[in-house]
Tab-separated table of C-alpha atoms in Angstrom:
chain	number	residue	atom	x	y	z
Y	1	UNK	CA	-3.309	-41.900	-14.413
Y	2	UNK	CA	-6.558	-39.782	-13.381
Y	3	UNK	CA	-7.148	-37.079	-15.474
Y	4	UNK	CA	-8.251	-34.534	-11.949
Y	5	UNK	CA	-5.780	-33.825	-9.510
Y	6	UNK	CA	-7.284	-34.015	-5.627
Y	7	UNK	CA	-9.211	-31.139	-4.643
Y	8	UNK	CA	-8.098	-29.113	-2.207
Y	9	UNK	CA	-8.695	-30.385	1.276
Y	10	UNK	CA	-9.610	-27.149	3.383
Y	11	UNK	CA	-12.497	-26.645	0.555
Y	12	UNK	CA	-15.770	-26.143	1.407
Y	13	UNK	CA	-18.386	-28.721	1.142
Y	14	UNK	CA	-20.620	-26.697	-1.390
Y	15	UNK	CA	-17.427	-25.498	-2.933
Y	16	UNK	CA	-15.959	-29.214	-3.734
Y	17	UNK	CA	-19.192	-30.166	-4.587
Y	18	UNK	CA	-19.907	-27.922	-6.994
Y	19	UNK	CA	-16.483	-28.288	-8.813
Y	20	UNK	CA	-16.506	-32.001	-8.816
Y	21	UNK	CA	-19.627	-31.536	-10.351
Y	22	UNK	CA	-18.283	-29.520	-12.769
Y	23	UNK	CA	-15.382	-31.801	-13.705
Y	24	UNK	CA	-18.619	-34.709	-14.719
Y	25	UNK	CA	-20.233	-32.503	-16.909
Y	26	UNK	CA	-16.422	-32.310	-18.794
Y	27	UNK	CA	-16.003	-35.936	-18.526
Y	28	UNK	CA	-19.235	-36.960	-19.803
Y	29	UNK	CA	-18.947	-34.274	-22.595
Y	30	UNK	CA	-15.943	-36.066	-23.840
Y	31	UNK	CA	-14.483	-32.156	-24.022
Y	32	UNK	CA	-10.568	-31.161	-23.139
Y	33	UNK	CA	-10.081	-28.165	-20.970
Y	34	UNK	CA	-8.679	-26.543	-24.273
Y	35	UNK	CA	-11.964	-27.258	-26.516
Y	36	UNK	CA	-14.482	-26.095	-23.224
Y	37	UNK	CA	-12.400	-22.799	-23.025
Y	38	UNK	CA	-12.612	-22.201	-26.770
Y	39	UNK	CA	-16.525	-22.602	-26.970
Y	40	UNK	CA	-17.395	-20.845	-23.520
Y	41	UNK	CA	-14.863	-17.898	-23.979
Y	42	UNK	CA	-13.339	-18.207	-21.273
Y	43	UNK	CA	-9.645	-19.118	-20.883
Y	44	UNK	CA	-7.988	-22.098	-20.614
Y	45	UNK	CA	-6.258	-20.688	-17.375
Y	46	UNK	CA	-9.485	-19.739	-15.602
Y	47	UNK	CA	-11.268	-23.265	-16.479
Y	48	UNK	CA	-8.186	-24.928	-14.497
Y	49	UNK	CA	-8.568	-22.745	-11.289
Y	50	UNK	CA	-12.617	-23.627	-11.457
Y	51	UNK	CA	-12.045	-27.258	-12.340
Y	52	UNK	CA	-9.049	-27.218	-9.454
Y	53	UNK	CA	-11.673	-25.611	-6.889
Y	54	UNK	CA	-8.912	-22.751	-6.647
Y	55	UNK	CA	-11.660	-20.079	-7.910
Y	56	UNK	CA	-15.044	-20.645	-8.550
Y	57	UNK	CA	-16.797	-20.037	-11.712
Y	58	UNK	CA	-18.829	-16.840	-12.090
Y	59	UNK	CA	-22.351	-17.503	-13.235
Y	60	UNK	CA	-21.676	-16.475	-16.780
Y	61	UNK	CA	-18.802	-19.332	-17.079
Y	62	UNK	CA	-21.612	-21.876	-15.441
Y	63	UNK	CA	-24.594	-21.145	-17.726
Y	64	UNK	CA	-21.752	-20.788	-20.963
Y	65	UNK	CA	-20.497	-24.753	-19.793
Y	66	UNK	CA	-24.800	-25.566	-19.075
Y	67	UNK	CA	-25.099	-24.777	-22.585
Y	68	UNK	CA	-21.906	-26.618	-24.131
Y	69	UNK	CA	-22.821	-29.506	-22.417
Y	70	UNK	CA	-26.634	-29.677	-22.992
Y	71	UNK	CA	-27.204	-29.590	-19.253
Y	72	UNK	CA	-30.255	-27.598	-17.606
Y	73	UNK	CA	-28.671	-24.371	-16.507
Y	74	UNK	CA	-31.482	-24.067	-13.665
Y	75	UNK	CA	-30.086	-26.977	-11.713
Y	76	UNK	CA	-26.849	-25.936	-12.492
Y	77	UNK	CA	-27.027	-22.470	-10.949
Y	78	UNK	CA	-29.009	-23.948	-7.671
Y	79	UNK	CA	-25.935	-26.277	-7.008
Y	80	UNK	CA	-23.442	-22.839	-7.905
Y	81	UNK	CA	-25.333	-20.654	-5.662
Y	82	UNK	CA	-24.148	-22.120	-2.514
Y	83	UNK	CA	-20.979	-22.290	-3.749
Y	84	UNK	CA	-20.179	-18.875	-4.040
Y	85	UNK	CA	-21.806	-17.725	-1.153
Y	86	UNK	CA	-19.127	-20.492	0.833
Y	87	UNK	CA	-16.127	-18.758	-1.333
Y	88	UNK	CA	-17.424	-15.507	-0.462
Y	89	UNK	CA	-17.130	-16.209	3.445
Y	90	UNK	CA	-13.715	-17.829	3.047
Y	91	UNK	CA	-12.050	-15.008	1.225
Y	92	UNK	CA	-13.513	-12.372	3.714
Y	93	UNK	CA	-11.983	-14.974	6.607
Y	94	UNK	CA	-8.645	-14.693	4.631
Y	95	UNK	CA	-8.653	-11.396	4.329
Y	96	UNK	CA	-9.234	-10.675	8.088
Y	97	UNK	CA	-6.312	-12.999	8.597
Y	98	UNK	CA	-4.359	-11.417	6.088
Y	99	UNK	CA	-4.461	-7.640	7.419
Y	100	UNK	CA	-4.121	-9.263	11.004
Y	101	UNK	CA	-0.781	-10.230	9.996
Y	102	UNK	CA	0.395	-7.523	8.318
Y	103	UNK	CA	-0.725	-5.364	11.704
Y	104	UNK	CA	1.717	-7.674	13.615
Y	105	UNK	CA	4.331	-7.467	11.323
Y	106	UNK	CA	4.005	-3.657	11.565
Y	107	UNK	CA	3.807	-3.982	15.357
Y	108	UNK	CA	7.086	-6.097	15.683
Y	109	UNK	CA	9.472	-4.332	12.762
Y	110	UNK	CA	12.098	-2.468	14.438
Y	111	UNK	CA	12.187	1.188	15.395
Y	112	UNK	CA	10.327	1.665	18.242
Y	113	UNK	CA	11.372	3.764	21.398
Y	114	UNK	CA	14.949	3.599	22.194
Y	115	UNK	CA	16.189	3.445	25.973
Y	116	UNK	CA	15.201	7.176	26.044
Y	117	UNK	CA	11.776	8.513	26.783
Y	118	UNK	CA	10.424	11.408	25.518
Y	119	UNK	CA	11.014	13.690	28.562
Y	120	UNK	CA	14.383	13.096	27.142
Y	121	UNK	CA	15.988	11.234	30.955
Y	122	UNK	CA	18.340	8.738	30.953
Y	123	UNK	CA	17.513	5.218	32.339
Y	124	UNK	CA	17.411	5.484	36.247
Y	125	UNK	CA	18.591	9.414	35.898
Y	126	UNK	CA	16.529	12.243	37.487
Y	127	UNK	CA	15.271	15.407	35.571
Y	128	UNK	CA	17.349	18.979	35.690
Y	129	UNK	CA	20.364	17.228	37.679
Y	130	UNK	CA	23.942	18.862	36.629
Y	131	UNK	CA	27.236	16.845	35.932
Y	132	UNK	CA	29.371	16.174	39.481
Y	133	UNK	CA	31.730	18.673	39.861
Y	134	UNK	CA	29.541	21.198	37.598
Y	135	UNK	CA	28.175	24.469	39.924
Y	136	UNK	CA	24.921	24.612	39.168
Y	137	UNK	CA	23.829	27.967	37.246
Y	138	UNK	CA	26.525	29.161	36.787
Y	139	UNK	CA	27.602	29.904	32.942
Y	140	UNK	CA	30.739	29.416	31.099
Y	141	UNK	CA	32.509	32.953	30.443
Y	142	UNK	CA	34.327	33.408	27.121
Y	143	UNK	CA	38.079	33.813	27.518
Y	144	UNK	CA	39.229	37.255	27.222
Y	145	UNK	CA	36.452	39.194	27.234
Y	146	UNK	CA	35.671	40.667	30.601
Y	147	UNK	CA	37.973	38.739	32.560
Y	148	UNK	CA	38.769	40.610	36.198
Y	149	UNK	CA	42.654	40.494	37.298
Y	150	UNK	CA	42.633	37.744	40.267
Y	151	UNK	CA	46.165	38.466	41.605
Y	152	UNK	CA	46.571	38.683	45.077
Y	153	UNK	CA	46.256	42.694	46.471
Y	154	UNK	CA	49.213	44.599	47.004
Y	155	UNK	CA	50.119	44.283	51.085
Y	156	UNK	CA	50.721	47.292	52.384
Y	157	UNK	CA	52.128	48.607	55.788
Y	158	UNK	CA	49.603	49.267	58.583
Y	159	UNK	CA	50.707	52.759	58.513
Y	160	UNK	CA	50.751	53.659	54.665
Y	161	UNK	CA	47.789	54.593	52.793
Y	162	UNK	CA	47.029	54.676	48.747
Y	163	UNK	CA	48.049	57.889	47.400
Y	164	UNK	CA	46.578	59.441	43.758
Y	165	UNK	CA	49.597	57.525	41.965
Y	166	UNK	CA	48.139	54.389	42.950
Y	167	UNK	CA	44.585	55.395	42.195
Y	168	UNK	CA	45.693	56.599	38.674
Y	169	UNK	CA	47.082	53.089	38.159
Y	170	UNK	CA	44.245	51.534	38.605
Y	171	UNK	CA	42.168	53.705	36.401
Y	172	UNK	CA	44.699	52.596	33.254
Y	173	UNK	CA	44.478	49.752	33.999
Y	174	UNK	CA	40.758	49.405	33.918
Y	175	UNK	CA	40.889	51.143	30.363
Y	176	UNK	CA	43.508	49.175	29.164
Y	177	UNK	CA	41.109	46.162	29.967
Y	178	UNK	CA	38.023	47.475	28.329
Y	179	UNK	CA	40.324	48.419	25.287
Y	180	UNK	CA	41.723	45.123	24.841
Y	181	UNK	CA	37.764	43.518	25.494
Y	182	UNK	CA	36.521	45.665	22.536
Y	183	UNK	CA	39.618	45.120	20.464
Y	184	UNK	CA	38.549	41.369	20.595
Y	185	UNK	CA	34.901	41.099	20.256
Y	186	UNK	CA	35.976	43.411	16.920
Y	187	UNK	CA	38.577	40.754	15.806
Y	188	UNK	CA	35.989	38.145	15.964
Y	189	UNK	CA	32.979	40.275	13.959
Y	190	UNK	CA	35.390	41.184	11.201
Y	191	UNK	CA	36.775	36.641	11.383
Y	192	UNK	CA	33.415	36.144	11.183
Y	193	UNK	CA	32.453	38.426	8.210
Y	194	UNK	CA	35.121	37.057	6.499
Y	195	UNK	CA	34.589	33.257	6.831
Y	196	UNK	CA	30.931	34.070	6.147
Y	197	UNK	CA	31.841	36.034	2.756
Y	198	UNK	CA	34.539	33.086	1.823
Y	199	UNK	CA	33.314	32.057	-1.917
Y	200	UNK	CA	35.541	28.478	-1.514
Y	201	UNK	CA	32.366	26.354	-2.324
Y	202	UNK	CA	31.637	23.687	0.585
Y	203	UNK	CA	31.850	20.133	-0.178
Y	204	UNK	CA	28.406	18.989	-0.251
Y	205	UNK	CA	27.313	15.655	1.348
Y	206	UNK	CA	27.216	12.596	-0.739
Y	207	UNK	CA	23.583	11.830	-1.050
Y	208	UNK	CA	22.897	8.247	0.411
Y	209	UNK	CA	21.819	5.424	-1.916
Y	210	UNK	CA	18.419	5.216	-2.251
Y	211	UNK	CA	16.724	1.884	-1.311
Y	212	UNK	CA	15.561	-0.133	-4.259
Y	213	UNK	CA	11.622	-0.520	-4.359
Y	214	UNK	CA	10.985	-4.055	-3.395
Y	215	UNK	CA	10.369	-6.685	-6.076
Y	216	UNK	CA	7.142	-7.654	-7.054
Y	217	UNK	CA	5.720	-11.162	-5.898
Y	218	UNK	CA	6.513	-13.901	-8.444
Y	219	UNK	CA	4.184	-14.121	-11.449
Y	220	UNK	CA	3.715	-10.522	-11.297
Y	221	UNK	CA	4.642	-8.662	-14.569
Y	222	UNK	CA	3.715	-5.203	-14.137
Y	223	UNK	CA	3.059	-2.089	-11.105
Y	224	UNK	CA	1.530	1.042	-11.231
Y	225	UNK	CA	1.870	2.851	-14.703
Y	226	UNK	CA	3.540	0.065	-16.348
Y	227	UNK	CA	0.336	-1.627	-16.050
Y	228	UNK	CA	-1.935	1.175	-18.063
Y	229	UNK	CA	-3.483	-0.713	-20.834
Y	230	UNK	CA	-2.508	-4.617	-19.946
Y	231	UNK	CA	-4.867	-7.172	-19.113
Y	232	UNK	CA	-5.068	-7.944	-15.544
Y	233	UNK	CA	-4.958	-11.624	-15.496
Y	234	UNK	CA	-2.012	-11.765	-18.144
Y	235	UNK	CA	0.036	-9.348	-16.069
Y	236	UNK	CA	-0.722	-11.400	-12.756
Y	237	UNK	CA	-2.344	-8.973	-10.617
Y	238	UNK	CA	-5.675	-11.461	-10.115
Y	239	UNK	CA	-6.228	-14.276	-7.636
Y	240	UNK	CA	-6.077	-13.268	-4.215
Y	241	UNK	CA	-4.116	-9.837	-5.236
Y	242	UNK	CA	-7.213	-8.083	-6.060
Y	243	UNK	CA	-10.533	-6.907	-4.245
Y	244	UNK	CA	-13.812	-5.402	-5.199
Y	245	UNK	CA	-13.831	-1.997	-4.141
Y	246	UNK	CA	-17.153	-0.633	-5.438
Y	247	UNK	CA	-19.692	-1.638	-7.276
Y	248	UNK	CA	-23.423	-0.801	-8.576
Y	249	UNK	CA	-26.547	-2.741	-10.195
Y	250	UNK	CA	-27.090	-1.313	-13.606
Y	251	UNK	CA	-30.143	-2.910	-14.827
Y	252	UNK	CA	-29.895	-6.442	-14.771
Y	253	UNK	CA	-25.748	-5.814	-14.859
Y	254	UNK	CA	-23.360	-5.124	-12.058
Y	255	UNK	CA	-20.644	-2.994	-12.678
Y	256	UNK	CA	-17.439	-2.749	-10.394
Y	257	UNK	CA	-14.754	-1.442	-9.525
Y	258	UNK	CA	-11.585	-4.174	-9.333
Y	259	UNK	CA	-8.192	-3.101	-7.936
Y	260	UNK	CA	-4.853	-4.840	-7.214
Y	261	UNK	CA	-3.005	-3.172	-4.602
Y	262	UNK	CA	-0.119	-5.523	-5.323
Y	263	UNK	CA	0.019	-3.863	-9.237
Y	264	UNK	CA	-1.005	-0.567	-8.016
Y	265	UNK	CA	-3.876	-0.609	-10.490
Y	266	UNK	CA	-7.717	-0.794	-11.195
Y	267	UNK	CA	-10.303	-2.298	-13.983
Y	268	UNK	CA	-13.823	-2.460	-14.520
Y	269	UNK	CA	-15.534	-5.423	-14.338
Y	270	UNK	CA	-19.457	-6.085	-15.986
Y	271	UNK	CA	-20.992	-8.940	-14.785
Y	272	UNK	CA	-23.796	-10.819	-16.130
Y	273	UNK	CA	-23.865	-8.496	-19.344
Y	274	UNK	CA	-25.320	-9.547	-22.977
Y	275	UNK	CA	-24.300	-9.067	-26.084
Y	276	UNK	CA	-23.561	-4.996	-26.728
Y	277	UNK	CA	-23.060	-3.687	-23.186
Y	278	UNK	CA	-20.364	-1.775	-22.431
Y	279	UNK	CA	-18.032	-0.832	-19.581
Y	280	UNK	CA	-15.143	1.583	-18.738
Y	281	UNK	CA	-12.777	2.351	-16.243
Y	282	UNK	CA	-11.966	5.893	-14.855
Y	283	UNK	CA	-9.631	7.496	-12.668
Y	284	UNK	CA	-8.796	11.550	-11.501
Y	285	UNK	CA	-9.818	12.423	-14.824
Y	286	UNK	CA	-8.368	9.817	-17.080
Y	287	UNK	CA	-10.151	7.729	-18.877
Y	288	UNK	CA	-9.253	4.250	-19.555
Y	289	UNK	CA	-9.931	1.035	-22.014
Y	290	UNK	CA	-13.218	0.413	-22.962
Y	291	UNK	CA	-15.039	-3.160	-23.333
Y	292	UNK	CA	-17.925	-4.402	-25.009
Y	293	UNK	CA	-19.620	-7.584	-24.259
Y	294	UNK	CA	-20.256	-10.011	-27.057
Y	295	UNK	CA	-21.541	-12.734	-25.746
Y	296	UNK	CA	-23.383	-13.566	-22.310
Y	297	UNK	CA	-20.531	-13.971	-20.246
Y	298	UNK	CA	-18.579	-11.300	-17.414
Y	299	UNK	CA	-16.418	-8.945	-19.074
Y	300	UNK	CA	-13.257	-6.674	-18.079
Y	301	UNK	CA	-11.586	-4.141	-19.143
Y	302	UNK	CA	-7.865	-3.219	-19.127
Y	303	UNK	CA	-5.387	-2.198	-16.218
Y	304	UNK	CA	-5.361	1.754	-15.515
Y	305	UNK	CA	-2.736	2.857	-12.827
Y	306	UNK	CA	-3.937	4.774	-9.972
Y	307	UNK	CA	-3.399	6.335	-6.511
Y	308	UNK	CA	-5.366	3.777	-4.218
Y	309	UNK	CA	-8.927	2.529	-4.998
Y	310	UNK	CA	-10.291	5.521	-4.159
Y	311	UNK	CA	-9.769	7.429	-6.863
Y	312	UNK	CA	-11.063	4.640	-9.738
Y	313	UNK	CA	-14.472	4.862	-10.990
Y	314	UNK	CA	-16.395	2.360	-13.373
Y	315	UNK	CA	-19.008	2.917	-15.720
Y	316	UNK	CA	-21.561	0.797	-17.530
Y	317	UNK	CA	-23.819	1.754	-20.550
Y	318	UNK	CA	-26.304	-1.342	-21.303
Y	319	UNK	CA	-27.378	-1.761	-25.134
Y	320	UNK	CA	-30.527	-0.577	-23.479
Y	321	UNK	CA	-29.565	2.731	-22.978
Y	322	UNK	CA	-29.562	2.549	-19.598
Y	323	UNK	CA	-26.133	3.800	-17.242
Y	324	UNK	CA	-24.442	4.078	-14.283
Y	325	UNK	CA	-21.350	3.916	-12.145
Y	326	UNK	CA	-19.681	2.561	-9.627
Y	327	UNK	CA	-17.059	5.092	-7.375
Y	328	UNK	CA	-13.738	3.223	-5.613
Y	329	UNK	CA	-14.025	3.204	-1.880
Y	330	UNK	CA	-10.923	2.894	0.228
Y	331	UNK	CA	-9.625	-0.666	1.531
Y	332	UNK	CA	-11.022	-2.650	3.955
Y	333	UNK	CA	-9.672	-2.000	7.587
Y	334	UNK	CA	-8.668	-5.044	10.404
Y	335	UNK	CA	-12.202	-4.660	11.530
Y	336	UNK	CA	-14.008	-5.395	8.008
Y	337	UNK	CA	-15.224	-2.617	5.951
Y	338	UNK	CA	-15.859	-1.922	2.155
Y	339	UNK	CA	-13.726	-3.862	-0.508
Y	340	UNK	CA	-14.248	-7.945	-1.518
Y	341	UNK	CA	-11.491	-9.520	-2.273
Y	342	UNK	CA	-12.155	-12.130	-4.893
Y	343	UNK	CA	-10.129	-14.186	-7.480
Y	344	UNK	CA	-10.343	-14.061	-10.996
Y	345	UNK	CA	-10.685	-10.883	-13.110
C-alpha cells in the first residue's frame, strides 16, 4: 500500500511539485510524519495538509524540514517560492468565487417586493379611485350627533299659512336636538375617561420565540467570546475560514493581523521571527495573549473575540528592540480589496 495518498488534481503545477518534493525529502529521511513534526515544531496536523498539497508550508516549516533532512535550504526555498505565489492566486480566485455566491444567495432568498409597489396600487388598479357605489368626498357622519330630521314636510292647504305655534315648535325642537347632540358627545368623553383610567392590567403579547443562532460548520469548536484565549487551529477556525486582514514588515519580521469570520475572532501572527521575538494581539482596548518565538519558525498567538476585523490590531517587538503594528482593515468586497485569505494559522 503507498504510503502518499494522490495529490489533489486541480493543484497547481508549482504547487504539486513542490509538495511531492517535499514528500522525497521524508522518504529518503527514513522520518514518520510524527518524528518530522516533533523536530521541526510544527504539528503533526499541519505536516499532513503540506504533505497532502491542501496548504502549503510557510517558509519557516521549509527551512525547519531543509535542516532535519540535511538538504540545502537555498534550493529548497527557490522550488517553494513559486509555490506560494500559485496558492496565493488560487485562494484570491476562491475567494472571488466565494463572495460571488454568497451575493446570489442574498439576491435569490425570499422577501423581496410583494405584488404591491411602493405607490401603494393594486395590480392593474389606478391611483385615488373610490370603491363602486362609494360618493366620492363625501365623509361618513357619526350617528347621533348632528343628524337633521328627514321626514317628509307637513302638507298644508293652499290657503293656510304657519302661524307662531308652529314656529315655536320648531324652535324646541331644534334645542331639543342640540341638547341631546351635547348630551352624547359628553357620554362618550366621560366612557372614554373611564376606559382610559381602568387599572385591569392588559394581557400583554406573548413574545415570539426567538430564532436559534445557526450552528457552526462542522469541526468548529468555538465563536466569538467563547473563543478568547484558545488556539485557533485547535478550535477549527483555520483553513479556508480565516483571512489576513492587515499586516506590517517589522524588521526582517511580518506581523499580521489573522481573523476568522466563521469564529468571530482574531490572532496575531509573526512570521519569519527568531528566537526571542514577540507578538500580541489587540482589540478596542483589550489586550490579548502574548507569544514569544523560540525557535526560527512562524508563530501565533491565541484567539481574542472581536467585532469584525476592523477593530483587531497586532503588535510585534523583535529581540532587537525594534516595534511595530499592524491595524485590521475591513473584509474584502466582490470586487477584491484588502484581506488574504490563507490556510493555516
Amino acid at each position: 500500500m503507498p504510503r502518499w495518498k494522490a495529490l489533489p488534481e486541480e493543484l497547481d503545477p508549482p504547487i504539486r511539485e513542490f509538495a511531492g518534493h517535499l514528500r522525497g525529502l521524508v522518504d529518503r529521511s527514513g522520518l514518520s510524519v510524527a518524528a518530522v513534526a516533533e523536530r521541526t515544531g510544527y504539528s503533526k496536523t499541519s505536516w499532513e495538509r503540506y504533505l497532502g498539497g491542501r496548504l502549503v508550508a510557510p517558509r519557516a516549516a521549509v527551512l525547519a524540514l531543509a535542516e532535519v533532512t540535511g538538504t540545502d535550504p537555498v534550493r529548497l526555498t527557490a522550488l517553494w517560492e513559486p509555490a506560494e505565489r500559485a496558492w496565493s492566486r488560487s485562494e484570491r480566485r476562491h475567494d472571488r468565487a466565494t463572495e460571488a455566491l454568497r451575493v446570489d444567495r442574498a439576491r435569490s432568498a425570499p422577501g423581496g417586493p410583494g405584488p404591491t409597489g411602493a405607490s401603494g396600487r393594486a395590480p392593474g388598479g389606478a391611483p385615488g379611485r373610490t370603491p363602486a357605489g362609494t360618493p366620492g368626498g363625501v365623509r361618513a357622519q357619526s350617528p347621533g350627533v348632528g343628524v337633521a330630521d328627514r321626514s317628509p314636510p307637513v302638507r298644508r292647504a293652499p290657503s293656510q299659512a304657519p302661524g307662531p305655534g308652529h314656529a315655536w315648535r320648531r324652535i324646541v325642537m331644534f334645542l331639543a336636538g342640540v341638547i341631546g347632540a351635547l348630551l352624547v358627545i359628553t357620554s362618550a368623553v366621560l366612557l372614554t375617561d373611564l376606559g382610559a383610567s381602568d387599572p385591569a392590567p392588559r394581557a400583554e403579547p406573548s413574545p415570539s420565540p426567538s430564532a436559534k443562532a445557526p450552528a457552526p460548520p462542522v469541526g468548529v469548536r468555538c465563536v466569538a467570546a467563547s473563543c478568547t484565549g484558545q488556539d485557533p487551529e485547535a478550535m477549527g477556525c483555520t483553513d479556508m475560514r480565516v483571512q489576513t486582514v492587515g499586516s506590517a514588515r517589522v524588521g526582517a519580521a511580518v506581523v499580521e493581523v489573522r481573523y476568522s469570520g466563521t469564529c468571530r475572532a482574531a490572532w496575531a501572527r509573526l512570521r519569519q521571527a527568531v528566537p526571542g521575538d514577540r507578538a500580541q494581539i489587540f482589540a478596542a482596548g483589550t489586550e490579548g495573549g502574548t507569544v514569544v518565538a523560540d525557535s526560527y519558525r512562524d508563530v501565533y498567538t491565541k484567539m481574542l473575540a472581536v467585532d469584525g476585523p476592523a477593530a483587531a490590531r497586532s503588535c510585534a517587538t523583535l529581540r532587537n528592540g525594534r516595534s511595530g503594528c499592524a491595524p485590521g482593515r475591513a473584509l474584502a468586497s466582490p470586487s477584491g480589496g484588502p484581506g488574504t485569505a490563507a490556510g493555516g494559522h
